[in-house]
Each structure stands twice: as structure tokens, then as C-alpha cells.
XYZ file of C-alpha atoms in Angstrom:
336
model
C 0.000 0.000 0.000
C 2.699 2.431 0.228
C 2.051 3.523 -3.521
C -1.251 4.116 -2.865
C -0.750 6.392 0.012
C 1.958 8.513 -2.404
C -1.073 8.916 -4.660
C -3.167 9.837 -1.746
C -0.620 12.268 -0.367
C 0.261 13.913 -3.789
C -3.440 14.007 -5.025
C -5.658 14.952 -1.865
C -4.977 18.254 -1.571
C -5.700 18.529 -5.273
C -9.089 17.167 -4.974
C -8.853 13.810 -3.924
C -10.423 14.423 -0.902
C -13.166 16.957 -1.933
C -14.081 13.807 -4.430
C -14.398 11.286 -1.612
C -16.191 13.370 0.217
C -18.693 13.776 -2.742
C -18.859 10.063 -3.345
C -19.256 8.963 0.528
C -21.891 11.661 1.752
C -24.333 9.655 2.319
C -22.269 7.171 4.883
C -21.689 8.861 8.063
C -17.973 8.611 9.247
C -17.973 7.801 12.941
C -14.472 8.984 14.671
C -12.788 7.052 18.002
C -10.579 8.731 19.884
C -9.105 7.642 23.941
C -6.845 9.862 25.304
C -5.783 14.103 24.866
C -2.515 15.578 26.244
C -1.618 19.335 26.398
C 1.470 18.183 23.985
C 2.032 15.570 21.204
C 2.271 12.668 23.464
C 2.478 8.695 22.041
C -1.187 7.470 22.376
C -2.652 10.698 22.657
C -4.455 13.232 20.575
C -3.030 16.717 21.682
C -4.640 19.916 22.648
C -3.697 21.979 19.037
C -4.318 18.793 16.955
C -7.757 17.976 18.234
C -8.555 21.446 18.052
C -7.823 21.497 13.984
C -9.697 18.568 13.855
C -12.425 20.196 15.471
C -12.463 23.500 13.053
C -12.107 21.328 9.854
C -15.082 18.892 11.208
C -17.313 22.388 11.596
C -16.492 23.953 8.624
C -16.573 21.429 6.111
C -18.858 18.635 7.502
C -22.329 17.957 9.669
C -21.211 17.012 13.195
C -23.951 15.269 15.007
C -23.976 13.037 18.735
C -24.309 9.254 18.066
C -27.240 9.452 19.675
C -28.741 11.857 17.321
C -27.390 9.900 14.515
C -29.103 6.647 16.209
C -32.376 8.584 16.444
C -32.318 9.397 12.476
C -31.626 5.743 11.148
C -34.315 3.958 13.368
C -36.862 6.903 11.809
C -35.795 5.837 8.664
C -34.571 9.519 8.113
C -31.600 9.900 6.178
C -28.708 11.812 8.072
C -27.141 15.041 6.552
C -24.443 14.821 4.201
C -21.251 14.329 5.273
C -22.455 13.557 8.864
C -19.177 13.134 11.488
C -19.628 11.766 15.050
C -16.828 12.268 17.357
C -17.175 8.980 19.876
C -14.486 8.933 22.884
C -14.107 5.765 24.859
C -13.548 4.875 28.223
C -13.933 8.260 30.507
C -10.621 9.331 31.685
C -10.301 12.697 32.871
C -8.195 14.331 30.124
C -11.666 14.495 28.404
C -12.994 16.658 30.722
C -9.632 18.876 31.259
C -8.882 19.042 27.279
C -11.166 17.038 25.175
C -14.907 18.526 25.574
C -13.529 21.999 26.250
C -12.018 21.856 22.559
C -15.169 20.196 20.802
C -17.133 22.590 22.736
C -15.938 25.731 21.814
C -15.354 24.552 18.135
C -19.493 23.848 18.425
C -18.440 19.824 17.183
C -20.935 17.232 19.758
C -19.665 14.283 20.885
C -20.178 10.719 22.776
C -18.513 9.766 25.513
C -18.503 6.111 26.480
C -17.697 5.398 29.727
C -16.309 2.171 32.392
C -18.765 3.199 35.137
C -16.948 1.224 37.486
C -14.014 3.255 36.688
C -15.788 6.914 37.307
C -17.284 4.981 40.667
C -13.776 4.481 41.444
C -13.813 0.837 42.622
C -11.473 -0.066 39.305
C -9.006 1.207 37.201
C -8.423 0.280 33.910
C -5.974 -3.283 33.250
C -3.914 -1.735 30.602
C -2.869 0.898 32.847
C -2.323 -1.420 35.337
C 0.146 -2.739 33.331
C 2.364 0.172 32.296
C 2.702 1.332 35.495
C 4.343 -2.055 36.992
C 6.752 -1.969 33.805
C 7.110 1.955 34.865
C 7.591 1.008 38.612
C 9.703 -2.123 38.221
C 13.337 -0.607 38.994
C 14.767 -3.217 36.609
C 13.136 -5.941 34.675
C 14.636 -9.790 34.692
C 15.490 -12.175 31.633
C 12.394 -13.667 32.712
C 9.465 -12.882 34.477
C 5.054 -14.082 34.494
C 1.816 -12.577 34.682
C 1.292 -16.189 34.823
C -0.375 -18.032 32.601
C 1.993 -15.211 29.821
C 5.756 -15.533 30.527
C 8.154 -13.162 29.373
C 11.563 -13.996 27.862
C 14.070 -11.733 27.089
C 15.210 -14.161 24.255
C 11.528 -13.736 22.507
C 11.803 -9.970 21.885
C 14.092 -7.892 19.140
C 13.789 -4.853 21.703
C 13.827 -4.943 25.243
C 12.296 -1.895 26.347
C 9.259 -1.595 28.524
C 6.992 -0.101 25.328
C 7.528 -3.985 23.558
C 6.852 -5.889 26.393
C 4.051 -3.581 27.062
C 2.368 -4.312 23.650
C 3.268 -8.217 23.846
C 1.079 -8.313 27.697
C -1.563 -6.776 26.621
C -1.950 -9.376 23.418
C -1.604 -12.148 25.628
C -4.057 -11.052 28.211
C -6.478 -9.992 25.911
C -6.834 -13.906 24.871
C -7.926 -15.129 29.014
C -11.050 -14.839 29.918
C -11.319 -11.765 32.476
C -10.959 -13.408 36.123
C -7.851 -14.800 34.803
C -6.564 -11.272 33.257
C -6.969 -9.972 36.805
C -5.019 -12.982 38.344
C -2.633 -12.050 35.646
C -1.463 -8.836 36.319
C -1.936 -9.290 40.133
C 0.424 -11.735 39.443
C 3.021 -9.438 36.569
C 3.344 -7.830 40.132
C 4.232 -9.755 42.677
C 6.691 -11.172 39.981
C 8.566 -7.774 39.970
C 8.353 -7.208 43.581
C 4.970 -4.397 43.690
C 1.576 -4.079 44.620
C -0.901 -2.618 42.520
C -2.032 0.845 44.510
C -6.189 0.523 45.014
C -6.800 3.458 42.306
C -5.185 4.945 39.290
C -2.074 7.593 39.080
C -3.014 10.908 38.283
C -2.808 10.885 34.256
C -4.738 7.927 34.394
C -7.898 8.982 36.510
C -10.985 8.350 35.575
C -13.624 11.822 35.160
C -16.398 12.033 38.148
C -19.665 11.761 38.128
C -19.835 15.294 38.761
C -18.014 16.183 35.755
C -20.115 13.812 33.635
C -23.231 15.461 35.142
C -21.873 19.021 33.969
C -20.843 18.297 30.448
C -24.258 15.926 29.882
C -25.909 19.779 30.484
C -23.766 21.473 27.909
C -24.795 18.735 25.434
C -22.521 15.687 25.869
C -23.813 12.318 24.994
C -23.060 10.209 27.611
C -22.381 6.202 26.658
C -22.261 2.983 27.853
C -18.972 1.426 28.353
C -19.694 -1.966 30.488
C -19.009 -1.495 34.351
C -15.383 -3.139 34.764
C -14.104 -3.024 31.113
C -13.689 -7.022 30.071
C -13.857 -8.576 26.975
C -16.796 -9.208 26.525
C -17.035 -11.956 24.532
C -15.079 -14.084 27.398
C -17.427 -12.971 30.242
C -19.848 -16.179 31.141
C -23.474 -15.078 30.501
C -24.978 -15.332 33.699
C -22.298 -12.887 34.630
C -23.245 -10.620 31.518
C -25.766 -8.541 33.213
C -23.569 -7.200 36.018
C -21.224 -5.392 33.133
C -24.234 -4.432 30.723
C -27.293 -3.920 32.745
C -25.557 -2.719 35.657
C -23.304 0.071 33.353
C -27.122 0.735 31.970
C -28.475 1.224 35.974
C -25.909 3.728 37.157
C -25.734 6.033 34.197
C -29.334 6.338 34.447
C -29.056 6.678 38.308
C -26.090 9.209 38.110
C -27.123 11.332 35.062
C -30.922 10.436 34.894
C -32.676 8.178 32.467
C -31.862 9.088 28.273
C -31.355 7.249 25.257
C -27.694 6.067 25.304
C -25.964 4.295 22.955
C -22.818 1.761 23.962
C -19.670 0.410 23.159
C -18.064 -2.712 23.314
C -14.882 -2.620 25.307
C -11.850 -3.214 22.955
C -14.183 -3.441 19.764
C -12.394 -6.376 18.138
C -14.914 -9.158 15.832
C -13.611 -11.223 18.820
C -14.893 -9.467 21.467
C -18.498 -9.297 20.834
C -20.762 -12.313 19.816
C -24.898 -12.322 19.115
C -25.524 -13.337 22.600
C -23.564 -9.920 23.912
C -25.375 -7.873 21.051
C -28.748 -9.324 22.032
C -28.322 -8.382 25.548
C -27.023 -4.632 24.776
C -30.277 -4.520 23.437
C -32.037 -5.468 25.823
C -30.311 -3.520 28.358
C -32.129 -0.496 26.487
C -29.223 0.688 24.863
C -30.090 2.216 21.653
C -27.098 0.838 19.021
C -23.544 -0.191 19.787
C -19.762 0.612 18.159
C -17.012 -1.391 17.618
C -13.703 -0.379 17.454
C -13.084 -1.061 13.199
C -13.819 0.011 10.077
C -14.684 -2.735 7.343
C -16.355 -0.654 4.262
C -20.060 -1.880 4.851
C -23.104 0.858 5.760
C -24.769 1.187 8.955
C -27.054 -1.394 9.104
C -26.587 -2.974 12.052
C -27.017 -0.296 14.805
C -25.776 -2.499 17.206
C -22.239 -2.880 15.053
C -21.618 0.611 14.170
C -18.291 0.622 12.635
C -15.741 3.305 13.860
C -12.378 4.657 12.397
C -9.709 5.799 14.990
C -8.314 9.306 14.681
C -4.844 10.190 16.104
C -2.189 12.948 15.636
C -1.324 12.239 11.917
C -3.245 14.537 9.841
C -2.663 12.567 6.655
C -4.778 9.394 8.386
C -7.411 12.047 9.484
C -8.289 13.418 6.189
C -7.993 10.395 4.661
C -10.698 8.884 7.243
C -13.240 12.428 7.098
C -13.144 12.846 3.941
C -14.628 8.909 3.468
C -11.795 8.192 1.474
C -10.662 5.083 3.697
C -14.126 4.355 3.608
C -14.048 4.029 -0.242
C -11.379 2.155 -0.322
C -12.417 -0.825 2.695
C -15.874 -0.873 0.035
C -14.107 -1.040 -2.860
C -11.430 -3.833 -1.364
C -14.153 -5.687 -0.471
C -16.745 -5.579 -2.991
C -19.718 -4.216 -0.468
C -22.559 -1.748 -1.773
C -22.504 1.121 -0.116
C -26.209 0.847 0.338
């Protein structure tokens, strides 16, 4: 592909993009984002990027929540063209500190999704977990578990604490969630720490309270499952306590609305029917994943996303529905 993103580069700003945009108005691009920083920060979207984002989203396309967007398709009404919905998952509290007061003033809506267990503070979030042991290990041996996962030295081209990073959080993804807690309970007392009972600082979670103030300025407020598992790997009987529960204390918190959800990690893998079925059920009005495969909508409860990050070649290529295009075109779906 690195042919076909020359072309891209060379022809976009010469009307590649204002072309895509013209051929994909009719499928609404919906947006992902995690994490914002005041600076360009690895995993982050920073303060000035998200704020260009913002102004070209306003000026050029039809921003709508994905809860208005929800609201059109089950009336059978068709959305705006070019319709954009900015989705954020998880709820930490850079959202509140630099995310909504960006999108705000640039007039752009947007869905949060969020771990109500993490904003009740009784969890914070495994991955996190994670990189802080590797941060707070003062060295780290040829060898070492989050048992069942071993790590060997001898298995990796670069020992540094961003590879073995990545390589955990494969592995754990694959056990069922019990064991993924046993796991990194376990990734510390391998390296000699205990877990603290709540998050560091750039890892917090946002509070209710904050949730309650930016749901009255216009936030859409989402479901992200209570404790954050894979969802797919959670028994059913134990299904309800991370869907229907999530569903309870939003509504308890932030009063009852139409809310939409999210599947934690958004993988094929990580949802099945029987976890679709029940997100229905739960009242939820459609669900995201966390990929983008070139088909429409139809499915509201497997709304395809496309993740937006700091490189502003990848973001026009994405809003102007020119990655779109192509995932149709690679794949030989109608755009419906």
C-alpha cells in the first residue's frame, strides 16, 4: 500500500479528498478517539491537533452526537451529508480537562462512552495497570510471568518496557477476564509491587460530577460496560452485572436518556450475538465497535468506527470517506 498512500498524499490536496467526500456523503464517518494531552504525546491526541480537527469537522462537515445519529436511522430519516460523530471511549479525565472543552468551543458534539466502574472508582483500567508495573519495576529480569503469559528476554528484538508492554496486553487480551486480573496481580508480585487501590493521576478516571456538567452542555453520555472485560469471554450469567448494571448507574447518576454503547476493545472477537442481544435489551439504543470494514450502517448495534490520532494525513484520509471508499471497494460491499 505504500504507492497508494503517495497517490493519496500527492493528489488529496488537489481534490482527492473533496471527491471522496462527494462520493461517501451519504455514509456517516464515525471517529474514536481515547486519550488528549496538552502536547504531542504517544497514544494521545493533543490539545492543538484535536482542536484542527475540530475547526475542519465544523467547517466542512455535519457534526452530530451518536445518539442523534441513532435517532435518524431507526426513523428511517436519512442523516445530513457528510455527517461526522466524534465517539471517545472509556472516561478518563483528560476528556474533561482538554477534550470537551475543545469540541465545545469549536461547536463539534460528541459521545462519551464510559467504564462506570471506573468513574465509581472501585477499578481502574488493566492496561494501565500494566504500564505502570513496567514503569515502577526498577529493573526488569530475563524472565518474568503474569502467569499463565511468561516473558523472555530471548523472545523480543527490543527490550524496552513499550515492547513488552504491547506483547502483555496481546496475551491477556486472549484469558477470559478473572484470569486477566489474576494475571497482572500476578506481573506484580513477579517484579516485587503491589498494585495501589486506584489509578495515578494521568490515568484517573472523570467524576460523576463532571459527567453530570458536560451531559448539560450537550454531551452524549455512553455505555462502556461497568469493569471493562472482553466481553465476549465474560460467562453469561455474569453478563448482566457489566451491561445492565453500566445501563443502571448512568441512568441513576445522570438520569434516564437514550444512550448508545460500546463494546470494550471493539475487536470481531470481542463481541458475539448473545452480547449484542443483551445490549439490546439492556435499552441501549445501538452499539460501536472499534473497526472500520467498508459496509453501511445497518446494524445499529455494530456501528463501525475509524480511529483518529495525531497524523493529519490518516485524518483526512478517514473524514473525507476516502478510507471508507477504499475498505468498500477492497471488499466488494454496496454502499447501500
Amino acid at each position: 500500500m505504500p504507492a497508494f498512500s503517495h497517490i493519496v498524499r500527492a493528489l488529496g490536496p488537489l481534490g482527492l479528498y473533496s471527491a471522496a467526500r462527494g462520493l461517501s456523503r451519504r455514509h456517516p464517518r464515525i471517529l474514536m478517539y481515547h486519550r488528549f494531552s496538552d502536547s504531542v504525546a504517544r497514544g494521545f491526541v493533543s490539545r492543538a491537533t484535536l482542536e484542527w480537527q475540530a475547526s475542519l469537522i465544523r467547517r466542512r462537515f455535519h457534526p452530530v452526537s451518536l445518539s442523534q445519529l441513532l435517532e435518524d436511522l431507526r426513523a428511517g430519516t436519512r442523516p445530513a451529508p457528510n455527517t461526522v460523530v466524534v465517539t471517545v471511549d472509556d472516561g478518563y479525565r483528560d476528556f474533561y480537562d482538554i477534550g470537551w472543552p475543545v469540541l465545545r468551543e469549536q461547536g463539534v458534539p460528541a459521545t462519551l462512552f464510559v467504564t462506570t466502574g471506573f468513574v465509581d472508582g472501585t477499578i481502574w483500567l488493566w492496561p494501565d495497570q500494566v504500564a505502570w508495573i513496567l514503569d515502577s519495576a526498577r529493573s526488569l529480569p530475563e524472565m518474568f510471568v503474569a502467569d499463565p503469559v511468561a516473558v523472555r528476554r530471548s523472545e523480543f528484538e527490543r527490550w524496552d518496557k513499550e515492547s513488552i508492554w504491547s506483547f502483555l496486553i496481546d496475551r491477556l487480551l486472549e484469558l477470559p477476564d478473572a484470569d486477566k486480573r489474576m494475571a497482572v496481580a500476578a506481573l506484580a508480585q513477579s517484579l516485587g509491587l503491589e498494585l495501589p487501590d486506584g489509578p495515578p493521576s494521568d490515568c484517573a478516571a472523570v467524576t460523576w460530577d463532571h459527567l453530570r456538567e458536560m451531559q448539560g452542555e450537550g454531551l452524549d453520555v455512553g455505555g462502556h460496560t461497568h469493569t471493562h472485560p472482553v466481553l465476549s469471554r465474560v460467562p453469561l450469567g455474569e453478563l448482566s452485572g457489566e451491561i445492565d448494571h453500566c445501563r443502571e448507574r448512568l441512568d441513576a447518576e445522570l438520569g434516564w436518556r437514550p444512550r448508545p454503547f460500546c463494546y470494550p476493545n471493539g475487536r470481531p472477537c470481542d463481541f458475539n450475538p448473545s452480547v449484542r442481544d443483551r445490549v439490546e435489551r439492556a435499552g441501549f439504543t445501538g452499539a460501536a465497535v472499534a473497526y472500520a470494514d467498508g459496509r453501511p450502517h445497518s446494524d445499529l448495534y455494530v456501528l463501525a468506527r475509524h480511529s483518529a490520532g495525531e497524523s493529519s494525513f490518516h485524518f483526512r484520509k478517514v473524514l473525507s470517506g476516502l478510507d471508507w471508499l477504499g475498505r468498500t471497494l477492497r471488499n466488494g460491499w454496496a454502499s447501500g
